XYZ file of N, CA and C in Angstrom:
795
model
N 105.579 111.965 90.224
C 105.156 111.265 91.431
C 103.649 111.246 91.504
N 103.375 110.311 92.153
C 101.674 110.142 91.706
C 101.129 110.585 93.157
N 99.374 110.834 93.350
C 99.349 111.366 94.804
C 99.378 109.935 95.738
N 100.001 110.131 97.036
C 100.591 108.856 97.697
C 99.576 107.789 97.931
N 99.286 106.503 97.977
C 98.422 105.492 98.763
C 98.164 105.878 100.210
N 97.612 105.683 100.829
C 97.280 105.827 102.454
C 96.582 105.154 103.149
N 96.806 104.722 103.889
C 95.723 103.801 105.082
C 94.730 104.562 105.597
N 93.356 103.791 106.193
C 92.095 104.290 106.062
C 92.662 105.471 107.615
N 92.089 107.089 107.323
C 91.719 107.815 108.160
C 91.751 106.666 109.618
N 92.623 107.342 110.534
C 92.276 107.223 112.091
C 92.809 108.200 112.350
N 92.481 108.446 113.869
C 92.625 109.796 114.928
C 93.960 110.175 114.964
N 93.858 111.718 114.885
C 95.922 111.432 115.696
C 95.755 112.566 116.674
N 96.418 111.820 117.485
C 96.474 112.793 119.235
C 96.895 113.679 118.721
N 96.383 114.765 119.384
C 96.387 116.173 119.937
C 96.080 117.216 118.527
N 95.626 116.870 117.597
C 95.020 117.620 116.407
C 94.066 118.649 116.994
N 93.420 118.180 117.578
C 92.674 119.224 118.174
C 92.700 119.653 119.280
N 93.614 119.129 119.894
C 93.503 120.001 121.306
C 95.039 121.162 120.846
N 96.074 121.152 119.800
C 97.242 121.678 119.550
C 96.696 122.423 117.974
N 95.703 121.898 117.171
C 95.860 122.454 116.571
C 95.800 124.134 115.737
N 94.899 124.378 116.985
C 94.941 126.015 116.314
C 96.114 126.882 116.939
N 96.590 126.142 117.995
C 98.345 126.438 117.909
C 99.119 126.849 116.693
N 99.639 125.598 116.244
C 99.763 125.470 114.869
C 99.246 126.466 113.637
N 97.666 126.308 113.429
C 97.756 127.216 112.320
C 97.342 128.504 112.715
N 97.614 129.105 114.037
C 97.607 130.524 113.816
C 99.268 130.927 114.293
N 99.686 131.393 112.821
C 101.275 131.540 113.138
C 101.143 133.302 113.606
N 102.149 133.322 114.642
C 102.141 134.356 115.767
C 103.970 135.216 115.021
N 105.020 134.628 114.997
C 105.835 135.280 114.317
C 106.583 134.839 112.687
N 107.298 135.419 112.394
C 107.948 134.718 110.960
C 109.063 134.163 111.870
N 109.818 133.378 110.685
C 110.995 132.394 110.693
C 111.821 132.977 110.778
N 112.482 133.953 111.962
C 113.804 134.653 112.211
C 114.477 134.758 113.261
N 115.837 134.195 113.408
C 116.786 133.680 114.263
C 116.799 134.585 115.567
N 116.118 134.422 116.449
C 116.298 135.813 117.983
C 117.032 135.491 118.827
N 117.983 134.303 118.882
C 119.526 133.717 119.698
C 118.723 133.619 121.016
N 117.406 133.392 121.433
C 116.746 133.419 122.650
C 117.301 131.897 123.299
N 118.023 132.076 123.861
C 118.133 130.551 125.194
C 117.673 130.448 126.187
N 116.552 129.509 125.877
C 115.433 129.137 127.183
C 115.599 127.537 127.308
N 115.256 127.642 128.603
C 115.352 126.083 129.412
C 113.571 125.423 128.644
N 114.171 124.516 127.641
C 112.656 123.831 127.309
C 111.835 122.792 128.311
N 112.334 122.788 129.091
C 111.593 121.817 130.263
C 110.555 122.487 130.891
N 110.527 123.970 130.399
C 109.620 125.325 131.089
C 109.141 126.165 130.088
N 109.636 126.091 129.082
C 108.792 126.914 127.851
C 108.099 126.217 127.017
N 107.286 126.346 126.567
C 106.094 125.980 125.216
C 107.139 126.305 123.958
N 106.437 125.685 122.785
C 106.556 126.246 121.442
C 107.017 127.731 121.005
N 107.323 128.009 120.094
C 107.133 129.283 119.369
C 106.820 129.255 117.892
N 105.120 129.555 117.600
C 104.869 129.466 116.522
C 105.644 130.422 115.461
N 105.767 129.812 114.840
C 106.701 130.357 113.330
C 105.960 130.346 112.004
N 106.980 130.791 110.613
C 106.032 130.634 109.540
C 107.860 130.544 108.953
N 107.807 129.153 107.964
C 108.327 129.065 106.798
C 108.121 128.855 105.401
N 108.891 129.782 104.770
C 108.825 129.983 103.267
C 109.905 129.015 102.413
N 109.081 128.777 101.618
C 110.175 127.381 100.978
C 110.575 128.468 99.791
N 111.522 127.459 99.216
C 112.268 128.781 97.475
C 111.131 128.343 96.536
N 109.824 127.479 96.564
C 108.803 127.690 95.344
C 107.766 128.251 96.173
N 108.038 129.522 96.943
C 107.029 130.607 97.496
C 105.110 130.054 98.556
N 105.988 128.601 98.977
C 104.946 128.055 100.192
C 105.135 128.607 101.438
N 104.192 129.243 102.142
C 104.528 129.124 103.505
C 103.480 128.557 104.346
N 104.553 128.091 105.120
C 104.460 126.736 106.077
C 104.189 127.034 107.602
N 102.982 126.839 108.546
C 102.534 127.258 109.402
C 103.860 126.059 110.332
N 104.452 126.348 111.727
C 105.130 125.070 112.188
C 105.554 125.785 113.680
N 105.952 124.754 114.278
C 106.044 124.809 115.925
C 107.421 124.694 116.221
N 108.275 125.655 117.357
C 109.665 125.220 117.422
C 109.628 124.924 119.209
N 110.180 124.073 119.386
C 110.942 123.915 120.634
C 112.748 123.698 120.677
N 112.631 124.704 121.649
C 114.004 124.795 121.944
C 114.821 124.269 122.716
N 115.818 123.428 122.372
C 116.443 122.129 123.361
C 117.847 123.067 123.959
N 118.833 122.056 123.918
C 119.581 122.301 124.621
C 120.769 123.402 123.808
N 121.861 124.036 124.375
C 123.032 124.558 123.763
C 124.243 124.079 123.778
N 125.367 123.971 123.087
C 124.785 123.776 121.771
C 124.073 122.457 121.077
N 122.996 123.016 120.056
C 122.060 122.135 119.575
C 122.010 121.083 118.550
N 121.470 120.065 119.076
C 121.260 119.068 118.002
C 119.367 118.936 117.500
N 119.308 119.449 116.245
C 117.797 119.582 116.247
C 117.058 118.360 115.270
N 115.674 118.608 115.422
C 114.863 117.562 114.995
C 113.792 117.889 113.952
N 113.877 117.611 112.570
C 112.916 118.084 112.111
C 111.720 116.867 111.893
N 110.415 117.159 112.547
C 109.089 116.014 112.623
C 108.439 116.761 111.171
N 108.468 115.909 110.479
C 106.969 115.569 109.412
C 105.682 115.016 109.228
N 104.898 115.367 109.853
C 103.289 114.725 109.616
C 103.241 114.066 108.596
N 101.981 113.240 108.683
C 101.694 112.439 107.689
C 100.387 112.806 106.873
N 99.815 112.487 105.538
C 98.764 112.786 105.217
C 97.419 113.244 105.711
N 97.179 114.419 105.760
C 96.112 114.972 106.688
C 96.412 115.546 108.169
N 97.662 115.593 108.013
C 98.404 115.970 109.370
C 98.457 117.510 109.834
N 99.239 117.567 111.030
C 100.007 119.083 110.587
C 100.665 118.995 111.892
N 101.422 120.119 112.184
C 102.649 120.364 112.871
C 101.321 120.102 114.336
N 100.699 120.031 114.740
C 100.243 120.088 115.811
C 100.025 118.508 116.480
N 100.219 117.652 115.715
C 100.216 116.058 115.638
C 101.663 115.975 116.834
N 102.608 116.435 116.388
C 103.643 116.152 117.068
C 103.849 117.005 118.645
N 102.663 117.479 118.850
C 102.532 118.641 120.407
C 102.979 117.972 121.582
N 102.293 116.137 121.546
C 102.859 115.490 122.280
C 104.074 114.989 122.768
N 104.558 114.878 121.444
C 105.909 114.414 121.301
C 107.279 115.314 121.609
N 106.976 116.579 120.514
C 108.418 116.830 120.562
C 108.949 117.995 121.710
N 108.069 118.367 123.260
C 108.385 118.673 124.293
C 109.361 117.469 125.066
N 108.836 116.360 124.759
C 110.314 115.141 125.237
C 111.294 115.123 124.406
N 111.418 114.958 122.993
C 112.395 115.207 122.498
C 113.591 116.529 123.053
N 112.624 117.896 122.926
C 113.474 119.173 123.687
C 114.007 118.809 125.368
N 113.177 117.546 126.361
C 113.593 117.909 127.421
C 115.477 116.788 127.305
N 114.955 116.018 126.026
C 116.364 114.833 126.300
C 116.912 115.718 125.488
N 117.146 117.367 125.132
C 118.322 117.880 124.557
C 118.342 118.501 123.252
N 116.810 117.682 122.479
C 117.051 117.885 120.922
C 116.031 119.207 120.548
N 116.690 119.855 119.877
C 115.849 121.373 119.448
C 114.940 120.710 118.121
N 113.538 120.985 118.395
C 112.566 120.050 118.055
C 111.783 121.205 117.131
N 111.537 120.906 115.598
C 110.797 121.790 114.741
C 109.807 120.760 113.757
N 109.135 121.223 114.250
C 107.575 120.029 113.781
C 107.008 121.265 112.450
N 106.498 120.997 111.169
C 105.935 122.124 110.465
C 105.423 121.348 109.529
N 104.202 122.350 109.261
C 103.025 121.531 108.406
C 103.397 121.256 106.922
N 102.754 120.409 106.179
C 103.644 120.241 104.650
C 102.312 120.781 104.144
N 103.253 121.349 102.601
C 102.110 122.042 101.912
C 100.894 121.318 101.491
N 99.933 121.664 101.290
C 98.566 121.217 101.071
C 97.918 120.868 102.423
N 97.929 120.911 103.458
C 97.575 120.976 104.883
C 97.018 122.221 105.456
N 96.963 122.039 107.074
C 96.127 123.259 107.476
C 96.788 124.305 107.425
N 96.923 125.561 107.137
C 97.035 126.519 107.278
C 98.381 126.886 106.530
N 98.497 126.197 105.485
C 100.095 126.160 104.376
C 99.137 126.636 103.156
N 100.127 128.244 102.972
C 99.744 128.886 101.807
C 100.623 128.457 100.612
N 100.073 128.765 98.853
C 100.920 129.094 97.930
C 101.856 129.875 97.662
N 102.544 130.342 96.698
C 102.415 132.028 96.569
C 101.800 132.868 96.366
N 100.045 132.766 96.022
C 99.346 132.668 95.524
C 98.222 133.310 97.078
N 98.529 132.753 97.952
C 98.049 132.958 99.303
C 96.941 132.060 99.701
N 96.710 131.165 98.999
C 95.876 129.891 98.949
C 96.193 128.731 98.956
N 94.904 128.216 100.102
C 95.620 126.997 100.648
C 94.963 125.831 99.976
N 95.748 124.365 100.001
C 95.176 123.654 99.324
C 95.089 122.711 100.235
N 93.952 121.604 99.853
C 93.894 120.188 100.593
C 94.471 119.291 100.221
N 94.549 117.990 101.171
C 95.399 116.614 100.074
C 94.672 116.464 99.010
N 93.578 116.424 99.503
C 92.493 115.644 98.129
C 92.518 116.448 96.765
N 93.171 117.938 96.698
C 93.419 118.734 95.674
C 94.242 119.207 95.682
N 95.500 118.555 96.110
C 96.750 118.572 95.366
C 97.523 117.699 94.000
N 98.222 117.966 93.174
C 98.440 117.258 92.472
C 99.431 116.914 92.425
N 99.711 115.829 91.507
C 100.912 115.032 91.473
C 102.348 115.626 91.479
N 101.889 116.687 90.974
C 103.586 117.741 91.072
C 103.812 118.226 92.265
N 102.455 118.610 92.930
C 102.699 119.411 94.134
C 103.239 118.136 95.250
N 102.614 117.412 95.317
C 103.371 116.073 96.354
C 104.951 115.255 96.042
N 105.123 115.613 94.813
C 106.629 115.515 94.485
C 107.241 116.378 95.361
N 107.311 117.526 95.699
C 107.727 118.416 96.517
C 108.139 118.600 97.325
N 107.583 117.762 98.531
C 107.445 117.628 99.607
C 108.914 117.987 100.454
N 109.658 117.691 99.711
C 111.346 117.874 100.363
C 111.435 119.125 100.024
N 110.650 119.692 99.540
C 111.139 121.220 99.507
C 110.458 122.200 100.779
N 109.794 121.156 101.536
C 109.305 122.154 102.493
C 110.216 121.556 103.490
N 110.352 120.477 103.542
C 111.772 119.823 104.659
C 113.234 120.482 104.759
N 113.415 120.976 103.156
C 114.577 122.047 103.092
C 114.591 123.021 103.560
N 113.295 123.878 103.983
C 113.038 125.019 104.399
C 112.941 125.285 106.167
N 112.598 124.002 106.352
C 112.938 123.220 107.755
C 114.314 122.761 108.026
N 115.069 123.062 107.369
C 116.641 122.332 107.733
C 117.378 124.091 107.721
N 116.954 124.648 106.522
C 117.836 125.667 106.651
C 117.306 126.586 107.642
N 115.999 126.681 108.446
C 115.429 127.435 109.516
C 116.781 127.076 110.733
N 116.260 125.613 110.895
C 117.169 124.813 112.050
C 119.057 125.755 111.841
N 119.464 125.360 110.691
C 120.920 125.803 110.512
C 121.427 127.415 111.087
N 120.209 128.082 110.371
C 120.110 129.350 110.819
C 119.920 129.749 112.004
N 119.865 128.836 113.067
C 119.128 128.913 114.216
C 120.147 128.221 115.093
N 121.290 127.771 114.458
C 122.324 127.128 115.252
C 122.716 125.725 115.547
N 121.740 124.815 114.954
C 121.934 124.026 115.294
C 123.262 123.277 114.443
N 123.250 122.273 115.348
C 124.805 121.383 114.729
C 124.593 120.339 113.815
N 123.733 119.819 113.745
C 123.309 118.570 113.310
C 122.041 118.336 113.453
N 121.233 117.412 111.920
C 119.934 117.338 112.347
C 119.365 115.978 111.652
N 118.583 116.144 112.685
C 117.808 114.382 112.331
C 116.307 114.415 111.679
N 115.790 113.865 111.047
C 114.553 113.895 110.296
C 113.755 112.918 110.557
N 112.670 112.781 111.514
C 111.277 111.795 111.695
C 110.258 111.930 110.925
N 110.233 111.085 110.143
C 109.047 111.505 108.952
C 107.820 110.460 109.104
N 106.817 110.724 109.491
C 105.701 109.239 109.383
C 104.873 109.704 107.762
N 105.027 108.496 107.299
C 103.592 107.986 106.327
C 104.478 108.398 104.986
N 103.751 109.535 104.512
C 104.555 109.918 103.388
C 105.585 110.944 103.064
N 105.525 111.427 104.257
C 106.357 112.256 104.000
C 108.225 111.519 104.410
N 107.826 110.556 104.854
C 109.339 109.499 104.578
C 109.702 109.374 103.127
N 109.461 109.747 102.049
C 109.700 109.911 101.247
C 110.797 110.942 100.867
N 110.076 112.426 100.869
C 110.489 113.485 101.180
C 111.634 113.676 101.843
N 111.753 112.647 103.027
C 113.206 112.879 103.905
C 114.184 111.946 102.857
N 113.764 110.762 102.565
C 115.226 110.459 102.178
C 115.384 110.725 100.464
N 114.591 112.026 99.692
C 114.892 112.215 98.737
C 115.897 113.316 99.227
N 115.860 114.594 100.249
C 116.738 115.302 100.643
C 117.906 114.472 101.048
N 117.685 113.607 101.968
C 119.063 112.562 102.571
C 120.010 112.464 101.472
N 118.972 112.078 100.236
C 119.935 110.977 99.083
C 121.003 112.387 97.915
N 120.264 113.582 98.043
C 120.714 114.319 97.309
C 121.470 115.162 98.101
N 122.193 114.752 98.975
C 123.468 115.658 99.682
C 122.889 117.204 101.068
N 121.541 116.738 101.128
C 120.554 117.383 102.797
C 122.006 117.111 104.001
N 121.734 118.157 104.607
C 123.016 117.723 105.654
C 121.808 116.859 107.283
N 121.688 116.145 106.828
C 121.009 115.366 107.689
C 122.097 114.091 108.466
N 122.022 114.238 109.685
C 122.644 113.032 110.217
C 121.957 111.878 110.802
N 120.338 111.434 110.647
C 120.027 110.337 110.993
C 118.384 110.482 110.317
N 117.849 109.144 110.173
C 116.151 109.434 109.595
C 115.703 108.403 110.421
N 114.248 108.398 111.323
C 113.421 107.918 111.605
C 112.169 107.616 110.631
N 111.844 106.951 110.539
C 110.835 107.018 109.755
C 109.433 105.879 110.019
N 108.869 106.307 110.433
C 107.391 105.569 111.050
C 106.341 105.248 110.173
N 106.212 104.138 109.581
C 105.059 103.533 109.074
C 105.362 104.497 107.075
N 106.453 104.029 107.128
C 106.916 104.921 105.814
C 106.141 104.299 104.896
N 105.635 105.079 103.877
C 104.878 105.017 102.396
C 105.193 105.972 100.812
N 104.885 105.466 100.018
C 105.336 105.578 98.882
C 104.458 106.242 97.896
N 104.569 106.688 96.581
C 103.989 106.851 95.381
C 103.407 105.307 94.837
N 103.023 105.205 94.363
C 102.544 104.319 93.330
C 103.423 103.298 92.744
N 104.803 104.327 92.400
C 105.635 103.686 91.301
C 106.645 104.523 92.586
N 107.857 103.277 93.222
C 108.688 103.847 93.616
C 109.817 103.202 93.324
N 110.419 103.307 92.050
C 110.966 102.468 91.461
C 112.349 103.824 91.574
N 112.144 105.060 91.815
C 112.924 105.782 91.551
C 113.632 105.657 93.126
N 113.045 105.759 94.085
C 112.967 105.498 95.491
C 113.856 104.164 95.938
N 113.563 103.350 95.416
C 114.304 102.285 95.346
C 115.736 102.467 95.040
N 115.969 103.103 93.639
C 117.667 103.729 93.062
C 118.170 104.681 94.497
N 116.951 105.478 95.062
C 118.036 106.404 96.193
C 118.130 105.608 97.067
N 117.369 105.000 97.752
C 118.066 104.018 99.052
C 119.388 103.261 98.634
N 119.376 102.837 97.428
C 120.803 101.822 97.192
C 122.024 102.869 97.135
N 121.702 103.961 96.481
C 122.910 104.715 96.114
C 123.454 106.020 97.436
N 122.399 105.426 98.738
C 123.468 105.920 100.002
C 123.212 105.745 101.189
N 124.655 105.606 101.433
C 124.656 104.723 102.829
C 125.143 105.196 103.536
N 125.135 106.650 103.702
C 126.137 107.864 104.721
C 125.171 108.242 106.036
N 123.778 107.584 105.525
C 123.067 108.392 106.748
C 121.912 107.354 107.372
N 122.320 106.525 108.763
C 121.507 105.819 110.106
C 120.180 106.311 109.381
N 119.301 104.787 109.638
C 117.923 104.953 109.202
C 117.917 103.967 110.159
N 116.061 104.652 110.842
C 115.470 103.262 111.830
C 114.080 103.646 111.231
N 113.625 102.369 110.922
C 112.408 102.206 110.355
C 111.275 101.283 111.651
N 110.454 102.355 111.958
C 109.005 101.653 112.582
C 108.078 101.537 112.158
N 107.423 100.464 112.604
C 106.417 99.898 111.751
C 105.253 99.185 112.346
N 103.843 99.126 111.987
C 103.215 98.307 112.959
C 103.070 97.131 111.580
N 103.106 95.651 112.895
C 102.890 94.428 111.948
C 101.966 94.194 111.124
N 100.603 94.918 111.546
C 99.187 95.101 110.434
C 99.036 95.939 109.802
N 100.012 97.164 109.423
C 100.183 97.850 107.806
C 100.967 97.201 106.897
N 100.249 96.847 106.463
C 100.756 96.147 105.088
C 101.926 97.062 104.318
N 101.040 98.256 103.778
C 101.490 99.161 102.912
C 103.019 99.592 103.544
N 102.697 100.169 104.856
C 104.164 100.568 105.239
C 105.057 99.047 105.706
N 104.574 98.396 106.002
C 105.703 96.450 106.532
C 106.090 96.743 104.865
N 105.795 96.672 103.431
C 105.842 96.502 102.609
C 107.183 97.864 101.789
N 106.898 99.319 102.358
C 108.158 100.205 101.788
C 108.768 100.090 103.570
N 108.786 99.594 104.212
C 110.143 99.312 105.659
C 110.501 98.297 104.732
N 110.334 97.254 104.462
C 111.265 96.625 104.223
C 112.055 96.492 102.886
N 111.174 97.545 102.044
C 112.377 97.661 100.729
C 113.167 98.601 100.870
N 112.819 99.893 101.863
C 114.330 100.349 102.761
C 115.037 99.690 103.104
N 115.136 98.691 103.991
C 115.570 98.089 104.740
C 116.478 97.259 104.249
N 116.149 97.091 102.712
C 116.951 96.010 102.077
C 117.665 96.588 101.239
N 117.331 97.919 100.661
C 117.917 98.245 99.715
C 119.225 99.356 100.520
N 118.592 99.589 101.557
C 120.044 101.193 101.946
C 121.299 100.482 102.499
N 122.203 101.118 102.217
C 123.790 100.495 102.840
C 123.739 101.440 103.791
N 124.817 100.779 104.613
C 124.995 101.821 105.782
C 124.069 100.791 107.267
N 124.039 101.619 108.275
C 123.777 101.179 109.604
C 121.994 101.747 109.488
N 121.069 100.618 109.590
C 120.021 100.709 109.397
C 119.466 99.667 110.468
N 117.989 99.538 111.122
C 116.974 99.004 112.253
C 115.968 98.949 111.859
N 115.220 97.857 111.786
C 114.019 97.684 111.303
C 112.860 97.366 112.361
N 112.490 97.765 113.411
C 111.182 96.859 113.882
C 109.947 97.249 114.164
N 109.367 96.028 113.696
C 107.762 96.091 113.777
C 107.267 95.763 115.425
N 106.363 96.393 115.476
C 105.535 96.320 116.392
C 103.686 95.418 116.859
N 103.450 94.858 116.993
C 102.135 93.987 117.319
C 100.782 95.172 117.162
N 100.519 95.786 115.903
C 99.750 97.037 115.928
C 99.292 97.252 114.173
N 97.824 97.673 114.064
C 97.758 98.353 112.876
C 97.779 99.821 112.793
N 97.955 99.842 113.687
C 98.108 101.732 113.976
C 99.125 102.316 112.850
N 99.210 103.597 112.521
C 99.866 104.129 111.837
C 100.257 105.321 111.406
N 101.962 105.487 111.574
C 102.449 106.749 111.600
C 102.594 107.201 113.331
N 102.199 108.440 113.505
C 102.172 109.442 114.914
C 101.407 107.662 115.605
N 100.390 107.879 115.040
C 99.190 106.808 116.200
C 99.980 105.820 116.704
N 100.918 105.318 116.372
C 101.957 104.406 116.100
C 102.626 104.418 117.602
N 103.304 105.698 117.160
C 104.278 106.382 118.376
C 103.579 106.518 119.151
N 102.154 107.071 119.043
C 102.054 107.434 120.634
C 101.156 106.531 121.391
N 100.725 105.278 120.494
C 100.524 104.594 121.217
C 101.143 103.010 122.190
N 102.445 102.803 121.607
C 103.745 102.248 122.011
C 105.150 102.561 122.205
N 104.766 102.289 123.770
C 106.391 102.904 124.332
C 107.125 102.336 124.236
N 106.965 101.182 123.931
C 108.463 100.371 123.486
C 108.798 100.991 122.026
N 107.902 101.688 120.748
C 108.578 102.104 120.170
C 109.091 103.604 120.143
N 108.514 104.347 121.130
C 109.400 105.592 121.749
C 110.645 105.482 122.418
N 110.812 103.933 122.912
C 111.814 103.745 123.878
C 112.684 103.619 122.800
N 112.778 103.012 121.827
C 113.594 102.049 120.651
C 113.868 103.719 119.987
N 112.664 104.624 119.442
C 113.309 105.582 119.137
C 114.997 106.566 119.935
N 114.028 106.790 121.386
C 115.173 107.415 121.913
C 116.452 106.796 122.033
N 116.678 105.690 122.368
C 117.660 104.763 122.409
C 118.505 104.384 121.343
N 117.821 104.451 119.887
C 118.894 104.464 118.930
C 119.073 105.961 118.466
N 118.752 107.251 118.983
C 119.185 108.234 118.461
C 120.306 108.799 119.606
N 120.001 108.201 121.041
C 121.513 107.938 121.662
C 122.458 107.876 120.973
N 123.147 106.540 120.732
C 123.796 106.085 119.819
C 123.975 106.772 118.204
N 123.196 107.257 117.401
C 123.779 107.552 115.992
C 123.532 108.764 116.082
N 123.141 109.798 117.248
C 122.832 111.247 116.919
C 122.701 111.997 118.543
N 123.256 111.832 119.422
C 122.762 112.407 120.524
C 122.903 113.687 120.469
N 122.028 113.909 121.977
C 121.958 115.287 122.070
C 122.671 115.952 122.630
N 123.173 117.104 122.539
C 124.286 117.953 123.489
C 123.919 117.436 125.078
N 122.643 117.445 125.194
C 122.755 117.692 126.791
C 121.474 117.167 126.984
N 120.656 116.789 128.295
C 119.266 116.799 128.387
C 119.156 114.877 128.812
N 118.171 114.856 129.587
C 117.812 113.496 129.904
C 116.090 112.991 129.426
N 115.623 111.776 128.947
C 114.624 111.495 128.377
C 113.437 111.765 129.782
């Protein structure tokens, strides 16, 4: 896998007002059966370890019982603190919400205990990427939940539907302003070969790059899939949080292919 294309640097809410949240992790990744009303509690910073010895700085909110949870993926240059805005609504409509940084980001070690940047990661290490999403699914499992859905913006939509395509127990993918390798010719073979798992693809009408992998999702996956663009070059998170019609379109089709135990938007 080659390191991903990306659209030019813009802002993403709440990086800095959430982010040293995020990378100062306060406990490890272990199940405490704590049931709290998320309409009144904050986060609980965590730390996950993937099986090629990364650990992953990331934020949990706790939705409803029993749970249907959410795993958020940042996008290039991101980190779990991008989604601060977001996934307190997700927890209040029900969904147990785990946002966590991908390796080569802020505050994501090796095994090695060193952290790397995008700009010096390499092509093997960004192949990967689903291996820190795995480590995020089996946190969630361990933690009770019933079912889980995957929002991935930029590149790390990749990552989700390479887990999706290889048997991830995932029951739905969002994916915002999705982007690719170079050569996604392999990417192409997994969208055709499954159609077990709801994809809604957002998009703003002036990214090229992502209008360009939405719609070879879009064409290539079987199964119950949504495509729409939005009047915007924004991209990824910036995307979401700056159109509520596509927050509305989010919550509204995860009604329908994934709801939540309990909880109102």
């Amino acid at each position: 896998m080659r390191t991903p294309r990306r659209p030019d640097e813009t802002g993403r809410r709440g990086v800095f007002v959430f982010g040293a949240a995020c990378a100062l992790v306060l406990i490890s990744a272990t199940v405490t059966g704590c049931k709290r009303d998320a309409r009144s509690a904050g986060p609980s910073a965590i730390e996950l370890r993937t099986a090629d010895g990364w650990t992953l700085p990331a934020l949990h909110w706790i939705g409803a019982q029993p749970r249907t949870c959410a795993a958020l993926l940042h996008d290039r240059g991101g980190e779990c603190g991008d989604w601060a805005w977001f996934a307190p609504r997700l927890a209040h409509a029900g969904y147990d919400s785990l946002a966590l940084t991908l390796r080569g980001h802020a505050g994501a070690t090796n095994r090695d205990g060193v952290e790397a940047r995008p700009e010096t990661m390499s092509p093997d290490e960004w192949g990967k990427l689903d291996r820190d999403l795995e480590a995020g699914l089996a946190y969630e499992a361990r933690a009770g939940c019933e079912g889980a859905i995957v929002i991935a913006a930029g590149i790390a939509a990749e990552a989700a539907i390479r887990v999706a395509a290889t048997g991830g127990k995932i029951a739905a993918l969002v994916l915002i302003s999705p982007l690719f390798a170079e050569d996604a010719s392999d990417i192409e073979k997994l969208v055709a070969d499954f159609n077990q798992v709801p994809i809604l693809l957002l998009v703003g009408d002036q990214d090229s790059a992502a209008v360009d992998a939405a719609g070879l999702i879009n064409k290539g996956a079987g199964g119950f899939r949504e495509l729409h663009a939005y009047p915007s070059a924004a991209h990824g998170i910036d995307l979401l949080s700056e159109s509520r019609s596509a927050q509305e379109q989010l919550f509204q089709w995860l009604e329908t292919v994934a709801p939540a135990a309990t909880g109102t938007v």
